[in-house]
PDB file of C-alpha atoms in Angstrom:
ATOM      1  CA  ASP A 205     147.606  22.088-128.557  1.00  0.00           C
ATOM      2  CA  SER A 206     144.305  24.044-127.552  1.00  0.00           C
ATOM      3  CA  PRO A 207     144.635  26.263-124.589  1.00  0.00           C
ATOM      4  CA  CYS A 208     142.809  24.086-122.262  1.00  0.00           C
ATOM      5  CA  GLU A 209     145.278  21.177-123.288  1.00  0.00           C
ATOM      6  CA  ARG A 210     148.288  23.144-122.594  1.00  0.00           C
ATOM      7  CA  ILE A 211     147.215  24.218-119.296  1.00  0.00           C
ATOM      8  CA  ALA A 212     144.948  21.332-117.933  1.00  0.00           C
ATOM      9  CA  GLY A 213     145.893  18.633-120.052  1.00  0.00           C
ATOM     10  CA  GLY A 214     142.499  18.087-121.698  1.00  0.00           C
ATOM     11  CA  CYS A 215     139.163  20.129-122.391  1.00  0.00           C
ATOM     12  CA  ARG A 216     136.877  18.396-119.608  1.00  0.00           C
ATOM     13  CA  HIS A 217     133.634  19.927-118.650  1.00  0.00           C
ATOM     14  CA  ILE A 218     135.003  20.755-115.176  1.00  0.00           C
ATOM     15  CA  ASN A 219     138.540  22.435-115.389  1.00  0.00           C
ATOM     16  CA  VAL A 220     140.368  21.001-112.456  1.00  0.00           C
ATOM     17  CA  ILE A 221     144.231  21.261-112.218  1.00  0.00           C
ATOM     18  CA  ARG A 222     146.493  19.889-109.665  1.00  0.00           C
ATOM     19  CA  ASP A 223     150.207  20.659-110.007  1.00  0.00           C
ATOM     20  CA  ASN A 224     153.318  21.319-107.858  1.00  0.00           C
ATOM     21  CA  PHE A 225     154.987  24.422-107.153  1.00  0.00           C
ATOM     22  CA  THR A 226     158.466  25.571-106.358  1.00  0.00           C
ATOM     23  CA  SER A 227     159.272  28.855-104.864  1.00  0.00           C
ATOM     24  CA  SER A 228     162.402  30.787-105.179  1.00  0.00           C
ATOM     25  CA  VAL A 229     163.399  29.784-101.287  1.00  0.00           C
ATOM     26  CA  GLY A 230     163.349  26.429-102.452  1.00  0.00           C
ATOM     27  CA  ARG A 231     159.669  25.344-100.824  1.00  0.00           C
ATOM     28  CA  GLU A 232     157.841  22.714-102.983  1.00  0.00           C
ATOM     29  CA  GLY A 233     154.150  22.056-102.480  1.00  0.00           C
ATOM     30  CA  PRO A 234     151.063  20.920-104.069  1.00  0.00           C
ATOM     31  CA  PHE A 235     148.266  23.321-105.157  1.00  0.00           C
ATOM     32  CA  GLY A 236     144.937  23.012-107.084  1.00  0.00           C
ATOM     33  CA  LEU A 237     142.903  25.277-109.307  1.00  0.00           C
ATOM     34  CA  VAL A 238     139.422  25.266-110.261  1.00  0.00           C
ATOM     35  CA  LEU A 239     138.513  27.258-113.389  1.00  0.00           C
ATOM     36  CA  PRO A 240     135.184  28.892-113.974  1.00  0.00           C
ATOM     37  CA  PRO A 241     132.680  27.414-116.215  1.00  0.00           C
ATOM     38  CA  GLY A 242     133.178  28.538-119.943  1.00  0.00           C
ATOM     39  CA  TYR A 243     136.840  29.198-119.296  1.00  0.00           C
ATOM     40  CA  PHE A 244     138.254  27.677-122.425  1.00  0.00           C
ATOM     41  CA  ASP A 245     135.054  28.728-124.504  1.00  0.00           C
ATOM     42  CA  ALA A 246     136.152  30.758-127.469  1.00  0.00           C
ATOM     43  CA  SER A 247     133.697  33.338-126.810  1.00  0.00           C
ATOM     44  CA  GLN A 248     135.281  33.897-123.314  1.00  0.00           C
ATOM     45  CA  ALA A 249     139.006  34.053-124.588  1.00  0.00           C
ATOM     46  CA  ASP A 250     139.606  37.857-123.423  1.00  0.00           C
ATOM     47  CA  ALA A 251     137.547  37.051-120.013  1.00  0.00           C
ATOM     48  CA  CYS A 252     139.479  37.593-116.991  1.00  0.00           C
ATOM     49  CA  TYR A 253     138.320  36.394-113.504  1.00  0.00           C
ATOM     50  CA  PRO A 254     139.065  37.088-109.848  1.00  0.00           C
ATOM     51  CA  ILE A 255     140.567  34.514-107.937  1.00  0.00           C
ATOM     52  CA  VAL A 256     139.760  33.155-104.555  1.00  0.00           C
ATOM     53  CA  TYR A 257     142.388  31.223-102.298  1.00  0.00           C
ATOM     54  CA  PHE A 258     140.973  28.472 -99.995  1.00  0.00           C
ATOM     55  CA  LEU A 259     143.245  27.987 -97.242  1.00  0.00           C
ATOM     56  CA  HIS A 260     143.069  24.674 -95.564  1.00  0.00           C
ATOM     57  CA  GLY A 261     143.224  23.742 -92.159  1.00  0.00           C
ATOM     58  CA  TYR A 262     146.045  22.017 -89.851  1.00  0.00           C
ATOM     59  CA  GLY A 263     146.462  18.080 -90.728  1.00  0.00           C
ATOM     60  CA  MET A 264     144.718  18.645 -94.149  1.00  0.00           C
ATOM     61  CA  ASP A 265     145.828  19.131 -97.855  1.00  0.00           C
ATOM     62  CA  PRO A 266     144.618  20.955-100.912  1.00  0.00           C
ATOM     63  CA  THR A 267     143.126  18.046-102.322  1.00  0.00           C
ATOM     64  CA  GLN A 268     140.594  17.963 -99.620  1.00  0.00           C
ATOM     65  CA  LEU A 269     139.000  21.363-100.533  1.00  0.00           C
ATOM     66  CA  THR A 270     138.981  20.887-104.254  1.00  0.00           C
ATOM     67  CA  SER A 271     135.498  19.464-103.701  1.00  0.00           C
ATOM     68  CA  ILE A 272     134.346  22.785-102.458  1.00  0.00           C
ATOM     69  CA  GLY A 273     135.478  24.538-105.628  1.00  0.00           C
ATOM     70  CA  LEU A 274     133.502  21.826-107.464  1.00  0.00           C
ATOM     71  CA  ILE A 275     130.165  22.550-105.657  1.00  0.00           C
ATOM     72  CA  LEU A 276     130.567  26.142-105.986  1.00  0.00           C
ATOM     73  CA  TRP A 277     131.597  25.661-109.616  1.00  0.00           C
ATOM     74  CA  GLY A 278     127.789  24.295-110.061  1.00  0.00           C
ATOM     75  CA  TYR A 279     126.497  27.641-108.641  1.00  0.00           C
ATOM     76  CA  MET A 280     128.378  29.437-111.138  1.00  0.00           C
ATOM     77  CA  ASN A 281     126.692  27.459-114.025  1.00  0.00           C
ATOM     78  CA  SER A 282     123.392  26.451-112.642  1.00  0.00           C
ATOM     79  CA  THR A 283     120.463  26.813-115.330  1.00  0.00           C
ATOM     80  CA  VAL A 284     118.007  26.388-112.507  1.00  0.00           C
ATOM     81  CA  VAL A 285     119.006  29.905-111.136  1.00  0.00           C
ATOM     82  CA  PRO A 286     118.324  32.946-113.401  1.00  0.00           C
ATOM     83  CA  GLU A 287     121.580  34.389-115.028  1.00  0.00           C
ATOM     84  CA  HIS A 288     121.556  37.642-112.858  1.00  0.00           C
ATOM     85  CA  LEU A 289     121.218  35.662-109.417  1.00  0.00           C
ATOM     86  CA  ARG A 290     123.945  33.190-110.097  1.00  0.00           C
ATOM     87  CA  MET A 291     127.379  33.224-108.432  1.00  0.00           C
ATOM     88  CA  GLN A 292     129.855  35.304-110.037  1.00  0.00           C
ATOM     89  CA  LYS A 293     132.405  33.390-112.150  1.00  0.00           C
ATOM     90  CA  MET A 294     135.744  32.958-110.581  1.00  0.00           C
ATOM     91  CA  ILE A 295     138.766  31.181-110.098  1.00  0.00           C
ATOM     92  CA  PHE A 296     139.518  28.957-107.077  1.00  0.00           C
ATOM     93  CA  ALA A 297     142.860  28.289-105.882  1.00  0.00           C
ATOM     94  CA  PHE A 298     144.001  25.774-103.088  1.00  0.00           C
ATOM     95  CA  PRO A 299     147.485  26.235-101.943  1.00  0.00           C
ATOM     96  CA  ASP A 300     149.282  23.732 -99.627  1.00  0.00           C
ATOM     97  CA  GLY A 301     150.179  25.156 -95.892  1.00  0.00           C
ATOM     98  CA  ARG A 302     151.545  21.765 -94.485  1.00  0.00           C
ATOM     99  CA  CYS A 303     154.785  21.622 -92.886  1.00  0.00           C
ATOM    100  CA  ARG A 304     157.407  20.151 -95.333  1.00  0.00           C
ATOM    101  CA  ASN A 305     160.314  18.473 -94.074  1.00  0.00           C
ATOM    102  CA  ASP A 306     161.551  19.890 -90.864  1.00  0.00           C
ATOM    103  CA  GLU A 307     160.287  23.511 -91.496  1.00  0.00           C
ATOM    104  CA  CYS A 308     157.922  23.691 -88.965  1.00  0.00           C
ATOM    105  CA  LEU A 309     156.214  21.641 -85.941  1.00  0.00           C
ATOM    106  CA  ARG A 310     152.490  22.848 -85.611  1.00  0.00           C
ATOM    107  CA  GLY A 311     151.943  24.307 -88.906  1.00  0.00           C
ATOM    108  CA  THR A 312     152.848  27.642 -90.938  1.00  0.00           C
ATOM    109  CA  PHE A 313     149.924  29.465 -90.695  1.00  0.00           C
ATOM    110  CA  TYR A 314     150.577  30.589 -94.265  1.00  0.00           C
ATOM    111  CA  THR A 315     153.362  32.990 -92.891  1.00  0.00           C
ATOM    112  CA  ASP A 316     157.113  33.301 -93.401  1.00  0.00           C
ATOM    113  CA  ALA A 317     158.921  32.226 -90.210  1.00  0.00           C
ATOM    114  CA  PRO A 318     161.239  34.596 -88.683  1.00  0.00           C
ATOM    115  CA  GLU A 319     164.923  34.886 -89.959  1.00  0.00           C
ATOM    116  CA  SER A 320     166.338  33.747 -86.752  1.00  0.00           C
ATOM    117  CA  THR A 321     164.480  30.123 -87.237  1.00  0.00           C
ATOM    118  CA  PRO A 322     166.837  28.150 -89.221  1.00  0.00           C
ATOM    119  CA  ASN A 323     164.925  26.252 -92.271  1.00  0.00           C
ATOM    120  CA  GLY A 324     161.708  27.851 -91.380  1.00  0.00           C
ATOM    121  CA  ALA A 325     158.738  27.864 -93.522  1.00  0.00           C
ATOM    122  CA  GLN A 326     158.495  30.576 -95.684  1.00  0.00           C
ATOM    123  CA  MET A 327     154.728  30.290 -96.390  1.00  0.00           C
ATOM    124  CA  GLU A 328     154.191  33.835 -97.376  1.00  0.00           C
ATOM    125  CA  THR A 329     156.807  33.896 -99.963  1.00  0.00           C
ATOM    126  CA  TRP A 330     155.686  30.633-101.407  1.00  0.00           C
ATOM    127  CA  LEU A 331     152.084  32.072-101.702  1.00  0.00           C
ATOM    128  CA  LEU A 332     152.962  35.229-103.259  1.00  0.00           C
ATOM    129  CA  GLU A 333     155.077  33.590-105.902  1.00  0.00           C
ATOM    130  CA  LEU A 334     152.414  31.085-106.534  1.00  0.00           C
ATOM    131  CA  ASP A 335     150.207  33.792-107.377  1.00  0.00           C
ATOM    132  CA  GLU A 336     152.588  35.032-109.707  1.00  0.00           C
ATOM    133  CA  HIS A 337     153.375  31.352-111.179  1.00  0.00           C
ATOM    134  CA  ILE A 338     149.429  31.020-111.597  1.00  0.00           C
ATOM    135  CA  ARG A 339     149.065  34.397-113.485  1.00  0.00           C
ATOM    136  CA  GLU A 340     152.292  34.620-115.562  1.00  0.00           C
ATOM    137  CA  ASP A 341     153.865  31.462-116.154  1.00  0.00           C
ATOM    138  CA  MET A 342     150.559  29.270-116.506  1.00  0.00           C
ATOM    139  CA  GLY A 343     148.682  32.108-118.301  1.00  0.00           C
ATOM    140  CA  ILE A 344     145.647  32.054-116.324  1.00  0.00           C
ATOM    141  CA  ARG A 345     143.216  34.858-116.909  1.00  0.00           C
ATOM    142  CA  VAL A 346     143.266  36.524-113.588  1.00  0.00           C
ATOM    143  CA  CYS A 347     141.746  39.724-113.420  1.00  0.00           C
ATOM    144  CA  ALA A 348     144.061  42.607-111.847  1.00  0.00           C
ATOM    145  CA  PRO A 349     143.580  43.768-108.195  1.00  0.00           C
ATOM    146  CA  GLU A 350     140.913  46.466-108.191  1.00  0.00           C
ATOM    147  CA  THR A 351     141.122  49.245-105.543  1.00  0.00           C
ATOM    148  CA  ARG A 352     137.143  49.969-104.240  1.00  0.00           C
ATOM    149  CA  MET A 353     136.022  52.850-102.253  1.00  0.00           C
ATOM    150  CA  VAL A 354     133.523  51.345 -99.570  1.00  0.00           C
ATOM    151  CA  THR A 355     131.331  53.885 -98.322  1.00  0.00           C
ATOM    152  CA  GLU A 356     128.561  53.374 -95.603  1.00  0.00           C
TER     153      GLU A 356
END
């Protein structure tokens, strides 16, 4: 199998991955990824990309945001815009933040519930482990975090 068939189930022009992830605390939820243009090109085999997480609002799910990734995908690949002015190529991740079962009532706010909350949502744990899953288990080429000095 080629890398794109193994990761995304096929070598389509736009690389969208939808999957489910279960964390070590047992929380399961869907997530989506949009890989940048050229991700599976042989010439880009050693390239890594920054990852941007889009967090949906109350009452939404990650599939409703995937279209944003596809719109932005076009800005990374537009032949109308000169290459030096195009949006940087990056990976877009769309994790699920909805309440599952009885873990919360009004949303998770993407945080872990206090230990004093029985069966409370463990979203921060889920997100951190999802990031590790994307980088390590799935083998998606995400650049390592960098520290930058900002001066004015």
